[in-house]
Coordinates of C-alpha atoms and ligand atoms in Angstrom, one line a residue:
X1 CA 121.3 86.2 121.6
X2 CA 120.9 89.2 119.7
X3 CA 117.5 89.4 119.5
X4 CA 117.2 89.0 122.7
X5 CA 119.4 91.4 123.9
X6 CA 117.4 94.2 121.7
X7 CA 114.5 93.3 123.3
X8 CA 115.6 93.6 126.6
X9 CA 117.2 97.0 125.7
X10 CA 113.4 98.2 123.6
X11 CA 111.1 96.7 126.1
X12 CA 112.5 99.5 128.7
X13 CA 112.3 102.3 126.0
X14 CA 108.0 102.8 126.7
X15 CA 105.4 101.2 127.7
X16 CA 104.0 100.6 124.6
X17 CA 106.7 99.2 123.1
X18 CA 106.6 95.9 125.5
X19 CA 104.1 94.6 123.3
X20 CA 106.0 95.0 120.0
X21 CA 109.7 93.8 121.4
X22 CA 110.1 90.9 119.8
X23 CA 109.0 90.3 117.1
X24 CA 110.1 93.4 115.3
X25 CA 113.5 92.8 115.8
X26 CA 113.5 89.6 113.9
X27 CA 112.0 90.6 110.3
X28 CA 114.1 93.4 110.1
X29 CA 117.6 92.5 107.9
X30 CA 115.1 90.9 105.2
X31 CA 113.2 94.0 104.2
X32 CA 115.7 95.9 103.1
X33 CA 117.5 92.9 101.3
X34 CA 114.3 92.7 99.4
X35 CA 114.0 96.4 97.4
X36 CA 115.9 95.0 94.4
X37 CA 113.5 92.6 93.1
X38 CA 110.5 95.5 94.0
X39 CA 108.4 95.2 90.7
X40 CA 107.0 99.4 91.0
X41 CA 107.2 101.6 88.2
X42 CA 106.3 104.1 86.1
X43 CA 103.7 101.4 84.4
X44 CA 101.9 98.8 84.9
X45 CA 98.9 98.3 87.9
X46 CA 99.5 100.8 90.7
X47 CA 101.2 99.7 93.9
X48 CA 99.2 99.8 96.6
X49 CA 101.3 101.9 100.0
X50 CA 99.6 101.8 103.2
X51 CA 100.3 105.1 105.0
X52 CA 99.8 105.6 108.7
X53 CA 99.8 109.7 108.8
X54 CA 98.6 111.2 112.3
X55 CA 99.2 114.6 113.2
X56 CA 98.6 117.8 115.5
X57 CA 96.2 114.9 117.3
X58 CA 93.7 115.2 114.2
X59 CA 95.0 115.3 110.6
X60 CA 95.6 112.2 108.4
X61 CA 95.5 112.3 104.7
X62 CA 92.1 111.6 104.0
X63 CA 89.3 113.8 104.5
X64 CA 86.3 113.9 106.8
X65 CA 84.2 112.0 104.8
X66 CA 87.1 109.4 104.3
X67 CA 88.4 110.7 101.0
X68 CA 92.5 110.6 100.5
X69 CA 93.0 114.6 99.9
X70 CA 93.9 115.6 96.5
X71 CA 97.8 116.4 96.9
X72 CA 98.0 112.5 98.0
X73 CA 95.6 111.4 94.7
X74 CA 98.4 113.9 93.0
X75 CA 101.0 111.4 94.5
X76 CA 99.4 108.6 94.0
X77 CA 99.2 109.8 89.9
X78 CA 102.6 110.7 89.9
X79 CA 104.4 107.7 91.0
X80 CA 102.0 104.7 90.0
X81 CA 101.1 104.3 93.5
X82 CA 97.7 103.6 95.3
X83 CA 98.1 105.2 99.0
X84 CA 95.8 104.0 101.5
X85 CA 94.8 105.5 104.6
X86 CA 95.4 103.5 107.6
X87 CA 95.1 106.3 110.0
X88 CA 92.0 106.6 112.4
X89 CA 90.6 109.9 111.2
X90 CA 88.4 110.6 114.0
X91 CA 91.1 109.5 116.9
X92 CA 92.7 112.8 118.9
X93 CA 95.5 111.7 120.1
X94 CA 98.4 111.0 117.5
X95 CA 100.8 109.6 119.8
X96 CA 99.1 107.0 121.2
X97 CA 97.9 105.8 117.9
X98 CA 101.5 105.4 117.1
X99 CA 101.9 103.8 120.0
X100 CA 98.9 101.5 119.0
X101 CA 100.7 100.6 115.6
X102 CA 104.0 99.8 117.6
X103 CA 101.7 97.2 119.6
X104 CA 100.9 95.8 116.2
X105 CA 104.8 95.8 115.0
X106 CA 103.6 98.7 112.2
X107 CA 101.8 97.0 109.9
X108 CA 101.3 99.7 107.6
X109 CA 104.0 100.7 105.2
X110 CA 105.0 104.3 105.5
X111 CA 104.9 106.0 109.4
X112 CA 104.2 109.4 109.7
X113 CA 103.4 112.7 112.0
X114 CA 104.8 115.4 113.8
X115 CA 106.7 114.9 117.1
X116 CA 107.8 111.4 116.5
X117 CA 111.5 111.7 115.5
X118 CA 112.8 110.6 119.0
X119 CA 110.2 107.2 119.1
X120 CA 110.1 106.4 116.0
X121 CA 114.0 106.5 115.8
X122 CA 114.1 104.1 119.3
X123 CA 112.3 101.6 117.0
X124 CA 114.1 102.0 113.6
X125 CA 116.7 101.1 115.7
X126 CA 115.7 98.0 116.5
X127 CA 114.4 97.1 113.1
X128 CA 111.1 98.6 112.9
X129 CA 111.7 101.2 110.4
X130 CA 114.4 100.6 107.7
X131 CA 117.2 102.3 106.8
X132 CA 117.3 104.7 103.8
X133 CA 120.4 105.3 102.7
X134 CA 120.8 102.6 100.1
X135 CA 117.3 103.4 98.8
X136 CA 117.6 107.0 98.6
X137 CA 121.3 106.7 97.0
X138 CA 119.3 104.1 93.8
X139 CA 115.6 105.3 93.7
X140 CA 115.4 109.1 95.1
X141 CA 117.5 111.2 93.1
X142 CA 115.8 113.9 94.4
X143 CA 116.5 113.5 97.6
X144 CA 119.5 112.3 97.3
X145 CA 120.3 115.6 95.5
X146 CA 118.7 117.6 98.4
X147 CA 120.9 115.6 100.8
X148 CA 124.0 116.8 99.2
X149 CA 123.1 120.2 98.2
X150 CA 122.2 120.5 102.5
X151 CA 125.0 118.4 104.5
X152 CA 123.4 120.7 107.9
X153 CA 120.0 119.0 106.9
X154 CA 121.5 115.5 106.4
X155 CA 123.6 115.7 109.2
X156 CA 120.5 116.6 111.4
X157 CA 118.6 113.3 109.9
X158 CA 121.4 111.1 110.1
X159 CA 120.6 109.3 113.0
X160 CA 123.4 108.4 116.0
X161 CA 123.9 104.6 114.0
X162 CA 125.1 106.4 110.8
X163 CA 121.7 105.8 109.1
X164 CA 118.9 108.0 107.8
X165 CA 115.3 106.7 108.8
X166 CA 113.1 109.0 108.4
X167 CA 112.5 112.2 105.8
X168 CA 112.1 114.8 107.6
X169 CA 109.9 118.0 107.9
X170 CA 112.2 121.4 107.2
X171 CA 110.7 124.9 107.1
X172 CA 112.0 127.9 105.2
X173 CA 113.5 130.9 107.0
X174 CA 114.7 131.5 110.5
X175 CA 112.0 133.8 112.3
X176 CA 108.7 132.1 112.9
X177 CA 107.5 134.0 116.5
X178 CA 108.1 137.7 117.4
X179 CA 106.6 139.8 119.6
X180 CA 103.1 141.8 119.0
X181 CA 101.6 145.0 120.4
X182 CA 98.7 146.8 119.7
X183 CA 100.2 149.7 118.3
X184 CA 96.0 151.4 118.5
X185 CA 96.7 150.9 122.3
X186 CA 100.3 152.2 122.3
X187 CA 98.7 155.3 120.2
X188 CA 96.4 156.1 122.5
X189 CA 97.8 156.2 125.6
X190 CA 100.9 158.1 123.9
X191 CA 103.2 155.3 124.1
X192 CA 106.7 154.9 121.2
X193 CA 107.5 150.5 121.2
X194 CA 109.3 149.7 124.2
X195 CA 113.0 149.7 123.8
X196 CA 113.9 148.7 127.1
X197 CA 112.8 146.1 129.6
X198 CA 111.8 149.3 131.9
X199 CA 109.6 151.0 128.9
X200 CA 107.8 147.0 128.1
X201 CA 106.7 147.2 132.2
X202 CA 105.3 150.6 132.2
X203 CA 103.4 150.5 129.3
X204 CA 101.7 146.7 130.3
X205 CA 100.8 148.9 133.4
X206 CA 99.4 151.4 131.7
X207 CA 97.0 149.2 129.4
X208 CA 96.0 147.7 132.9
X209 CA 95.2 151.1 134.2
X210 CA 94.4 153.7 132.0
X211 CA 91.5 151.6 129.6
X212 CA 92.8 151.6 126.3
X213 CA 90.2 149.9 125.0
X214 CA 87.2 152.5 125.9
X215 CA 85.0 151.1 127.6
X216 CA 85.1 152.4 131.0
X217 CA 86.2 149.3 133.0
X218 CA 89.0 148.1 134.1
X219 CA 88.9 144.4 131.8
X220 CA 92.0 144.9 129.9
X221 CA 94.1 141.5 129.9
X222 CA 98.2 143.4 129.1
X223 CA 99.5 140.0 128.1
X224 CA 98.0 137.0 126.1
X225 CA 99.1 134.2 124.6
X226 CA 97.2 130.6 122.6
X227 CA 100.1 128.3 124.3
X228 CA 100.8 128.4 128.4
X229 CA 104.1 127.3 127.8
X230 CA 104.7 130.2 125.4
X231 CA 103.9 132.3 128.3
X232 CA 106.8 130.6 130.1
X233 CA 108.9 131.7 127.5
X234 CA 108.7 135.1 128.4
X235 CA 111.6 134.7 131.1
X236 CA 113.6 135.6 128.5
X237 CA 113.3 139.1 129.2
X238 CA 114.7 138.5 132.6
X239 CA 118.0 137.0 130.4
X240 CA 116.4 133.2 131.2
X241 CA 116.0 130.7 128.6
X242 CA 113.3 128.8 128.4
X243 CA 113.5 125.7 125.5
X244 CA 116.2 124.9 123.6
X245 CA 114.0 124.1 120.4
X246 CA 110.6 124.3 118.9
X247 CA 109.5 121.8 121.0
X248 CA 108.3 122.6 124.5
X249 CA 109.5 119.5 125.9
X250 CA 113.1 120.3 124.9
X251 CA 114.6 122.7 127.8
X252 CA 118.2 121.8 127.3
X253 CA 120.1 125.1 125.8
X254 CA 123.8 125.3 125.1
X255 CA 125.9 128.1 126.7
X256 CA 128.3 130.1 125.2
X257 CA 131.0 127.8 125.8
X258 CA 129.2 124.5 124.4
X259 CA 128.3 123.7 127.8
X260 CA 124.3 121.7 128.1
X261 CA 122.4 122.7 130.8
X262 CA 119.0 122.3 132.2
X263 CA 117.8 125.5 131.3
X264 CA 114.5 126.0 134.4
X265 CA 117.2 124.8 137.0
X266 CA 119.2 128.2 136.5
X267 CA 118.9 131.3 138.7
X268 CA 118.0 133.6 136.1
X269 CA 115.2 131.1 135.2
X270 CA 114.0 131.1 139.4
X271 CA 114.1 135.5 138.6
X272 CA 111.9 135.1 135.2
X273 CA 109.6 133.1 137.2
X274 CA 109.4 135.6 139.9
X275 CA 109.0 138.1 137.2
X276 CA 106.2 135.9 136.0
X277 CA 105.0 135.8 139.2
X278 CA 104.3 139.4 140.2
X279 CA 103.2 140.1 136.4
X280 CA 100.2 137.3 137.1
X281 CA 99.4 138.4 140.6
X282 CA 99.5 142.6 139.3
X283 CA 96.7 141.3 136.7
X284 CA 99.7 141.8 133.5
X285 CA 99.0 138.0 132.5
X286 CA 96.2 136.1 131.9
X287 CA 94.7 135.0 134.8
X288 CA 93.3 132.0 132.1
X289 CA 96.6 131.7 130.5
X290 CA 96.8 128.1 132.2
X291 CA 93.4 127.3 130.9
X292 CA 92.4 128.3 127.8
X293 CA 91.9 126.0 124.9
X294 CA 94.7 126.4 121.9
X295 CA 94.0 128.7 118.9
X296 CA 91.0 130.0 120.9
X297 CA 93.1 133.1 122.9
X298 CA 93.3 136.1 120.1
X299 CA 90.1 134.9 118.3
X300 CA 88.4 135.7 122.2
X301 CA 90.6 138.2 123.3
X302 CA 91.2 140.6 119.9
X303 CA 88.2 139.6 117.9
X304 CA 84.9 138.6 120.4
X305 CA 86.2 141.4 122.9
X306 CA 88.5 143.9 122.4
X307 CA 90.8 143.3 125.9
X308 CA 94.2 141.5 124.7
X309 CA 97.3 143.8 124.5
X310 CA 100.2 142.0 123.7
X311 CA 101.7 138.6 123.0
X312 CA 105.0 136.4 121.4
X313 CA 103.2 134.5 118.6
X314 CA 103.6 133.3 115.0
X315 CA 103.9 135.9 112.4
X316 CA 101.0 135.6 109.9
X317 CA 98.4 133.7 112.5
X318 CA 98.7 136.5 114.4
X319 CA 99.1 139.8 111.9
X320 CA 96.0 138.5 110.1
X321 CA 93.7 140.1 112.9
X322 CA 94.7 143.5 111.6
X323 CA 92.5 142.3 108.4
X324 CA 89.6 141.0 110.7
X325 CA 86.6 142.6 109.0
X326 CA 84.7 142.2 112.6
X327 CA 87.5 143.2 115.0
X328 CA 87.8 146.6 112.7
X329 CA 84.0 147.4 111.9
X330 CA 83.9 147.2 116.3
X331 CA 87.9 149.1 116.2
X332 CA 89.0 150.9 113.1
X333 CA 92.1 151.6 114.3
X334 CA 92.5 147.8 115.4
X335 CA 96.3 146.9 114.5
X336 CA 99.0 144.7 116.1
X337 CA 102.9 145.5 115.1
X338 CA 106.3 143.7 116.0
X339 CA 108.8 145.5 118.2
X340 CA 112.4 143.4 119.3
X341 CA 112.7 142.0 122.1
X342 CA 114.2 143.6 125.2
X343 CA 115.6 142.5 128.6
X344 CA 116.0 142.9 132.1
X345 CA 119.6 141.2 132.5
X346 CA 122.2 141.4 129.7
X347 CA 121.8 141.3 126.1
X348 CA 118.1 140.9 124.7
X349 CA 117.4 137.9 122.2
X350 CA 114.6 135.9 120.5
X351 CA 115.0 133.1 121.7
X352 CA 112.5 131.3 119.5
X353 CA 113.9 130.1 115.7
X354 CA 112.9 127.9 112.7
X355 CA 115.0 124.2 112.9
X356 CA 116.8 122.8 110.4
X357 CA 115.0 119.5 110.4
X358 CA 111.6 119.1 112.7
X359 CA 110.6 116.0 114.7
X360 CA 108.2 115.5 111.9
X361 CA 108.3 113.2 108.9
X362 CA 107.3 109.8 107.9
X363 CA 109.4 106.4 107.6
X364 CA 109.5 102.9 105.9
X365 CA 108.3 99.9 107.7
X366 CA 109.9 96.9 107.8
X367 CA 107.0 95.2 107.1
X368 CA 106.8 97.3 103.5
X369 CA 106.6 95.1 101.0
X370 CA 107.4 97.6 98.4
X371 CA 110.2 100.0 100.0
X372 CA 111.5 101.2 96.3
X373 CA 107.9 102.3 95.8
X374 CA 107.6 103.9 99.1
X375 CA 110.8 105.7 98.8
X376 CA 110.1 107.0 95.4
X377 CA 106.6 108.3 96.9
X378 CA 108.8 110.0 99.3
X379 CA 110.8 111.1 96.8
X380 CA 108.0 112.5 94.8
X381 CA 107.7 115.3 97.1
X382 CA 111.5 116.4 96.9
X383 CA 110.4 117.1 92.8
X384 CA 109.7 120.3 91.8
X385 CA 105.9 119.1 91.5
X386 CA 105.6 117.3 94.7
X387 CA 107.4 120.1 96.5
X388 CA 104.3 123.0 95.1
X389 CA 102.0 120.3 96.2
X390 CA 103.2 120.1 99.2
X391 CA 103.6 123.4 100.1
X392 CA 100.0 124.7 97.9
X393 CA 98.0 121.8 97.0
X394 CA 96.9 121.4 93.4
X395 CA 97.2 123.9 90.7
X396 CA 94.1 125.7 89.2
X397 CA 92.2 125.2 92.8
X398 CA 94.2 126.4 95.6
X399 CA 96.5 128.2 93.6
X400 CA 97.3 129.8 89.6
X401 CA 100.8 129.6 88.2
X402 CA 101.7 133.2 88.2
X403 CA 104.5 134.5 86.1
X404 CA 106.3 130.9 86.8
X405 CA 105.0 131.2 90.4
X406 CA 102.4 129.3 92.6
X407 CA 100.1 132.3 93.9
X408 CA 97.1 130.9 96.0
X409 CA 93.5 131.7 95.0
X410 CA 91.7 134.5 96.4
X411 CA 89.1 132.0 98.2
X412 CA 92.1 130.2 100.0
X413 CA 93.9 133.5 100.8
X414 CA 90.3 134.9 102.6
X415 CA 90.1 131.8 104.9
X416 CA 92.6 133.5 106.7
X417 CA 94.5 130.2 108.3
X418 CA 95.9 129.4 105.2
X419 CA 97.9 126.5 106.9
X420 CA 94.9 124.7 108.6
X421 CA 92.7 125.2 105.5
X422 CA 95.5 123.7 103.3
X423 CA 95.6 120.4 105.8
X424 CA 92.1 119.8 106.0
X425 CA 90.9 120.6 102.2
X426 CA 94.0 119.1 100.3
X427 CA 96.7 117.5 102.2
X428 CA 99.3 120.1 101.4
X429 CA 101.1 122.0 104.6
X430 CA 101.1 118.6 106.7
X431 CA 104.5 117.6 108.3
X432 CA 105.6 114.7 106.5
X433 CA 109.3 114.8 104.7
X434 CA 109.0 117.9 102.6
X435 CA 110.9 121.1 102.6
X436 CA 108.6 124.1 102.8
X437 CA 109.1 127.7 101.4
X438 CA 108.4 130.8 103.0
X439 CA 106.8 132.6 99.5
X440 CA 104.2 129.7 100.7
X441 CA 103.9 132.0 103.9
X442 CA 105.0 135.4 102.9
X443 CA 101.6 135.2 100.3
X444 CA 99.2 135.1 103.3
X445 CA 101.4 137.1 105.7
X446 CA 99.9 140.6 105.5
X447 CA 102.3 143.6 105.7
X448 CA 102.8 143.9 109.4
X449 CA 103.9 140.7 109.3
X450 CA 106.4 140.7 106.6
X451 CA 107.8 143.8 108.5
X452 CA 108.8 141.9 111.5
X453 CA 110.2 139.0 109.0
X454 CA 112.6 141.6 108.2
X455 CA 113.0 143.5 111.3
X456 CA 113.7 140.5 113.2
X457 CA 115.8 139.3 110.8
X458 CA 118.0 142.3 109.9
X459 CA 118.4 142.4 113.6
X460 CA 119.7 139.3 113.6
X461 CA 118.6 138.7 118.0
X462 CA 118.6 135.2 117.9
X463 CA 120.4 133.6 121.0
X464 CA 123.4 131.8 119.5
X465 CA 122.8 129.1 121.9
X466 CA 120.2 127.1 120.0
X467 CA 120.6 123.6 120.1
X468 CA 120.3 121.7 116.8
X469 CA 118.3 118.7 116.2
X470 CA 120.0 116.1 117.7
X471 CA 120.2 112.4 117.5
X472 CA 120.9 109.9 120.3
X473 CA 122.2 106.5 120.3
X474 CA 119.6 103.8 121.6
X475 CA 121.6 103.9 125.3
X476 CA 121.0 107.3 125.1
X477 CA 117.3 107.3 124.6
X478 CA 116.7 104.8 126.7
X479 CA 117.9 107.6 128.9
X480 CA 115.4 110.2 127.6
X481 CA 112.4 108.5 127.1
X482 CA 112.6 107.0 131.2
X483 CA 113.5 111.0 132.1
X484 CA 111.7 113.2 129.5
X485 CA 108.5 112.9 130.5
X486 CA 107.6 112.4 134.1
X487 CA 110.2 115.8 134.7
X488 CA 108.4 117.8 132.2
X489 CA 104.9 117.1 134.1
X490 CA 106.7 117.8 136.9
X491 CA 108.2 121.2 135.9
X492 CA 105.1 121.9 134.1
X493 CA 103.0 121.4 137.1
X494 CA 105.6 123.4 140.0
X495 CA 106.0 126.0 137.6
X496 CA 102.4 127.1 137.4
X497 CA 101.8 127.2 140.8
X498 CA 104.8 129.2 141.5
X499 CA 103.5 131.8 139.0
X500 CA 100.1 131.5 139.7
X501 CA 101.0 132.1 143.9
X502 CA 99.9 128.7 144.6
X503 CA 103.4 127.4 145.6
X504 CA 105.7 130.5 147.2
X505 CA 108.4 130.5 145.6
X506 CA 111.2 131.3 147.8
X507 CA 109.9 128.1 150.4
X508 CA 109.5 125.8 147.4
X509 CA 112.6 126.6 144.8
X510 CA 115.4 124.4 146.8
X511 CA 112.7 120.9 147.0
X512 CA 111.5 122.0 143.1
X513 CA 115.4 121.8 141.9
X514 CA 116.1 118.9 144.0
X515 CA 113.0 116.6 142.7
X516 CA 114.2 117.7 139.2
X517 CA 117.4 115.8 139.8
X518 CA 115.7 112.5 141.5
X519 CA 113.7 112.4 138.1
X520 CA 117.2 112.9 136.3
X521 CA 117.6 116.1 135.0
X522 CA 121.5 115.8 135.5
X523 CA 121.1 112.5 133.2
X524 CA 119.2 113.9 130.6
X525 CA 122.1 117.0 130.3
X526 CA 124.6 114.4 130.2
X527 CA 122.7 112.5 127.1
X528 CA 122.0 115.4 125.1
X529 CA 126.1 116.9 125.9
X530 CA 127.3 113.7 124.4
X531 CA 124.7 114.0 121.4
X532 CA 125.8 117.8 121.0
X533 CA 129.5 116.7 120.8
X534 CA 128.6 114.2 118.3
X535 CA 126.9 116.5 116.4
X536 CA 129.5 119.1 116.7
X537 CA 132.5 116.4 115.5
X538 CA 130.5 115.1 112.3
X539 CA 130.4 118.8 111.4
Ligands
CA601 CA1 88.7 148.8 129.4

């Protein structure tokens, strides 16, 4: 009767997750009944964990030619454990392998990636994934220590049922995005950083006009950014909001008074747009912006031609062009800086922040044979060891103990993406359950970036309406998963043609708010109210 019923509930969840209904559910109670008799240890032969690690739609934990990357060897050392990829290395799209493993009731016997807190959660509920507390209280003292010394961390990873199920990714710090200039530019033309909303316009005008760049024609491109959806973000200068966490698919803000509301249904998101609007027709935006490809924008735009003027990016990924030998034997006086944000309507704010506990992480399958093993893996990188391997990869090649300090080799320091050459060369930097430091960032964030770290900081702009990570009961994300996704594609899709002039704005707004609704943007408010209040009474 029960099994049935949790079938009938998980076989509306996704698609995907017809295949795996029923017989998850059934082997669940026993795996975690079975951790006292686990045999790992310290000694003895190694236990063997299968790990099913898919991220950013290309990383795993082995290496192109197959080989498990040195931090997870480290692991593997540390805790008497031999991990196995099970992870298609060559497949681009990490959700639907997770999807594919739900198909075959996750077979492996740790899940992880990045964006999968909401679906894997809809099946640890169910009994795919196990619950940790009991685990983490006998065989992860670290954790467990970690968990108490940060009740805002364990409260974002308890799930709605009371139970943790997955370790979760946590990065250091608050500010992660600000807004760049190039101050050359600003120089040049005999501009001060804007202040005002009024200041921002005129001098985006004037690096369309008056050629900042030198060359005579009229190619300058006044705002650029990697990410569309970024670009959306920009109706916070007109006092909008845009997301309501790190994650682009997550729209629904809290107001002032702990109200939830569908942030690109409000008016003062219909004026950003318009903003938007007039910015892409007056040549102020990108006319690619919809197109490019990801982490391709400033390495065209700054580096391969000199035409991009200014952006809302990450800090170090982005300062690091000021050190871009080509970019300044073509412009010496090449240089991007920070300057606070600034508004239309109201009070300005950075809207953008660092979460407590990201959608990333990794979980125990029920079908683990070993869960004591796999939790004291996990645990492994709560140590003080785990955690510099984790965060730097393995001492004496991608970094030098430094007056009791990890400080990263030269070599790693000039590949210039620290993060991405960490992932691919050692397994360090991935999103699994770890807690990241920001010395790991500070070391390869050049000056002008550490100088908006602080400025941002000291100014303290951030909206207060963030919303923290939440966690829905199963009703509830039966409820998000039917709504999330076909209204995003929607928004996504209306959105761009309103800015790009292929919809009018002012015909199409009232049918654009209306479809919204049909596809349940009133239901998924509703949801994520109930999760805030939740969240807001465990507190
Ligand atoms: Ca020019």
């Amino acid at each position: 009767m029960m099994k049935k019923m949790l079938c009938a509930i998980l076989a509306v969840l996704t698609a995907a997750s017809m295949f795996a209904a029923c017989g998850v559910a059934s082997s669940t109670s026993s795996a975690a009944g079975s951790t006292s008799q686990s045999g790992s240890g310290a000694s003895g032969e190694p236990v063997e964990l299968e790990i099913h690690f898919h991220s950013d739609n290309r990383h795993t934990l082995v290496d192109k030619d197959g080989n498990l990357l040195p931090v997870f060897e480290l692991a593997g050392e540390a805790t008497n454990t031999k991990i196995v990829n099970t992870a298609n290395p060559v497949a681009q799209n990490s959700m639907e392998q997770f999807q594919l493993q739900a198909a075959e009731q996750f077979p492996a016997d740790i899940y992880g990636g990045k964006s999968i807190k909401n679906t894997l959660i809809g099946y640890a509920m169910q009994g795919a994934f196990i619950p940790l507390n009991d685990l983490i209280d006998e065989y992860a003292p670290n954790i467990k220590a970690y968990l108490e010394e940060n009740p805002d961390y364990k409260a974002a990873i308890t799930s709605a049922d009371g139970n943790i199920y997955m370790i979760q990714f946590r990065q250091a710090g608050t500010t992660g995005k600000a807004y760049f200039i190039r101050q050359d530019w600003l120089d040049k033309l005999g501009f001060e950083k804007p202040t005002t909303f009024e200041e921002l316009e005129t001098i985006l005008y004037a690096f369309r006009d008056q050629d900042p760049n030198g060359n005579g024609e009229k190619d300058e491109i006044p705002y650029i950014n990697e990410r569309w959806r970024e670009t959306i973000r920009l109706v916070n200068l007109w006092g909008a909001r845009a997301y309501s966490s790190e994650n682009f698919d997550d729209r629904t803000p809290v107001d002032a008074n702990g109200k939830i509301y569908h942030a690109w249904l409000t008016d003062e998101f219909r004026e950003g747009i318009e903003g938007l609007a007039k910015w892409y027709k007056d040549g102020i935006i990108d006319p690619q912006t919809f197109t490019r490809q990801t982490n391709t924008v400033k390495q065209l735009l700054w580096a391969n031609k000199d035409v991009g003027g200014m952006t809302h990016e990450w800090l170090a990924s982005t300062t690091m062009f000021n050190e871009n030998e080509d970019i300044l034997a073509r412009t010496p006086d090449f240089r991007v800086e920070s300057f606070l944000p600034v508004s239309a309507n109201g009070e300005p704010f950075e809207e953008h922040r660092r979460s407590i506990a990201q959608p990333d992480g990794w979980a125990i399958s029920a079908n683990c044979e070993d869960p004591v093993a796999a939790i004291k893996l996990m645990d492994w990188f709560f140590t003080e060891e785990g955690n510099r391997a984790a965060n730097f990869g393995i001492e004496g090649e991608s970094y030098t103990m430094v007056d009791g300090k990890p400080q990263f080799t030269q070599e790693v320091l000039d590949t210039g993406a620290v993060n991405i050459y960490l992932r691919e060369n050692y397994g360090a930097q991935l999103n699994l359950g770890y807690i990241s430091v920001y010395d790991y960032e500070r070391q390869w964030t050049n000056e002008a970036g550490i100088e908006a770290y602080e400025m941002y900081e000291d100014a303290d702009i951030w909206s207060n309406t963030w919303t923290p990570p939440l966690n829905f009961t199963m009703e509830e994300l039966k409820v998000y998963n039917r709504v999330i996704s076909p209204l995003n594609t929607y928004q996504d899709e209306k959105i761009t043609a309103f800015i790009t002039g292929k919809e009018d704005i002012e015909a199409g707004w009232g049918a654009y708010v209306e479809q919204c609704k049909k596809l349940g943007a009133d239901d998924l408010v509703e949801i994520t109210q109930a999760a805030y209040d939740r969240y807001l009474a465990a507190q």
